[in-house]
Amino acid sequence: MTMDRRNHDRRHRSVPSGSSGEPTWFEDPSRTNGRSVKGVPGHRPHLWMRLIALVSICMISVAVVVAGLALFRMRLAGVRDIRAGVEYSRRLRHATRRLSPTQLEYADGYHPVGEVPVTGKRGGDHAVLIVKAGAVSKYVCWTTGSPHRAALVVPGITWKSYHGSSVTVSVSLRHRATMVEGTPHISASGVVRAIDAGLVANGVTDNTARLNDVLRMLPSQGRKTLVFPRGHFAFTGVIDMVSDLTMRGTSGGVKHGTVFQMPRHRHGGLVIWYPTGGASGYDGMHDVTWSHIAFYGGHSADLVPTQTIYQQLIHARDIVFDHCVFEMVQRCFGHVLDVDGSTGVTVTHSTVIGSANRGQTFKEAFQMDVAALGASGYYDRHTVFNNLPTTHMTIEHSRFLPLRDSQGRLLLPEAAPFGTHMAYAKTTDDSSYIRYGVFRDNYVEDPVSYEGAGTENSAVIHFDAADDITITGNTFVWTGETRQSSWAVAFYARSHRMVKPRGWHGVTITNNVFRGFAPRVGVFDLYREPDSVSDPGGATVGRITVRGNRFEGTPLRLALQWLGGYSSRFLVTYGRDVRGSDNVVDGVIHLDGTSADIHTG
């Protein structure tokens, strides 16, 4: 009876749901040579065979998912620009393979034009110009005699009716033929592509000499654009900029965009210099735009800068930084952008990360300064120092952030964003002083605090002798991870290198938000020093407007001190015609003066 029940169960097992009685994948007769498994008619394989099949399917699915994630991560990690990688690999192959001169002359679609002269040319020396439509020209160089070095003159770029300068490049003539980059191709719209022009985006190769050659070969007139793909472009020494130029990168920040940096294995500083050409007014370098480029520095384990990028403008005009990133590029005792005797400089939609962490940390990331010998961190023999002040400089829609680790822990505070800390004025005329600075709609988080040169330099925004400065629509945030500043904004005039006027004018501080702000001295310090002017008995400053500023999270006791000592703790000035209204702490305490007179020191 028991045996019959077993046989009955075997003959009448249920068909899996969804099946019409046809053999399943596991029962396919073709997989058992037409025989039932184990010779038993209708018998299905053991459960472990099904499990093996299911596991196999799962493993294949996981492999597909992992491969997809890997490709996605490769995109996120940048694998830089495909064209850049292909071009670099091609150049690398040409550099390593032993090709004959004829093979090089016809490589990659090029063809020879003819021999060109080189300095000190001897019998057996050869330099052959090769060209390809829409590409940089090149030279195939070799010698059948003894190896030596020579010089080759590369013509400048011709575009429309404009011509660039020729450059002289050094070449090594050896038995093995090599290729030398020549004149870059420029499109009808004035675009030169950096990779096609011979630059390498691997973060190691020093591109300085080639970039400077390309910049010199650009036509001297007409608006040109040098386009950089994603990748890390390394430079050392000094980059000499030219006028009427847009340096356009690819957005993505220091991880996924166009990055200017020093070679990964090098320590030191890179200088981006805007030559003056002997100018004495605002007529030197002009109309330069940096767009979507990240400037990336480096630091040691103890957070000391090891790679810095410093930009020096003197007698320049109309220089723009748009959607740029400046991460850990500020050098000790220096600035990110030092603007001396220039006008029309704008930084917009950009980000500054970290500070120098050594030396005079009060020095601003973006400084308005004068063209004076002691003020400039870099210059050449053509530079004219005549104390010309900077005017019309705007910092807007930008972020100033501390350096944090991958877990969000603060490593270094944010740099002092904007201002100046020294003045050089020969006369009491308005034209002798820094004027028309604008700090608008920016976000500042955990700014650095400095006490070494007095409390005024510890202010987040500080100016020494300046007129018509506007600070409006900004958000200043303290998270409690850094030391508080002495002041929010300070204007002072203690420099010993200037003639002090009877007074300054035109300070506007409106509609700013201060979160978690608990300054150690006061809020706004506007020309308080008794010797701020040539005539100490006169008013120091006029036309001050402090309106609509909000303080969120300021300790109540401190806010009450501001209220009780309005003219000594909240708004300190030796001026007149001072307007303060609608300034509130947490929407409760109103810090408003009742008349202009109470603001007078």
Coordinates of C-alpha atoms in Angstrom, one line a residue, residues 425 427-428 498-503 532-535:
A425 CA 48.0 107.7 -1.6
T427 CA 47.3 113.3 -2.6
T428 CA 44.0 114.0 -0.9
M498 CA 49.4 107.6 2.5
V499 CA 48.3 111.2 2.7
K500 CA 45.0 111.1 4.6
P501 CA 42.1 113.2 3.1
R502 CA 39.6 115.2 5.0
G503 CA 37.1 112.4 4.7
S532 CA 42.2 109.0 10.2
V533 CA 42.2 112.4 8.5
S534 CA 44.6 115.2 8.0
D535 CA 42.3 117.4 10.0

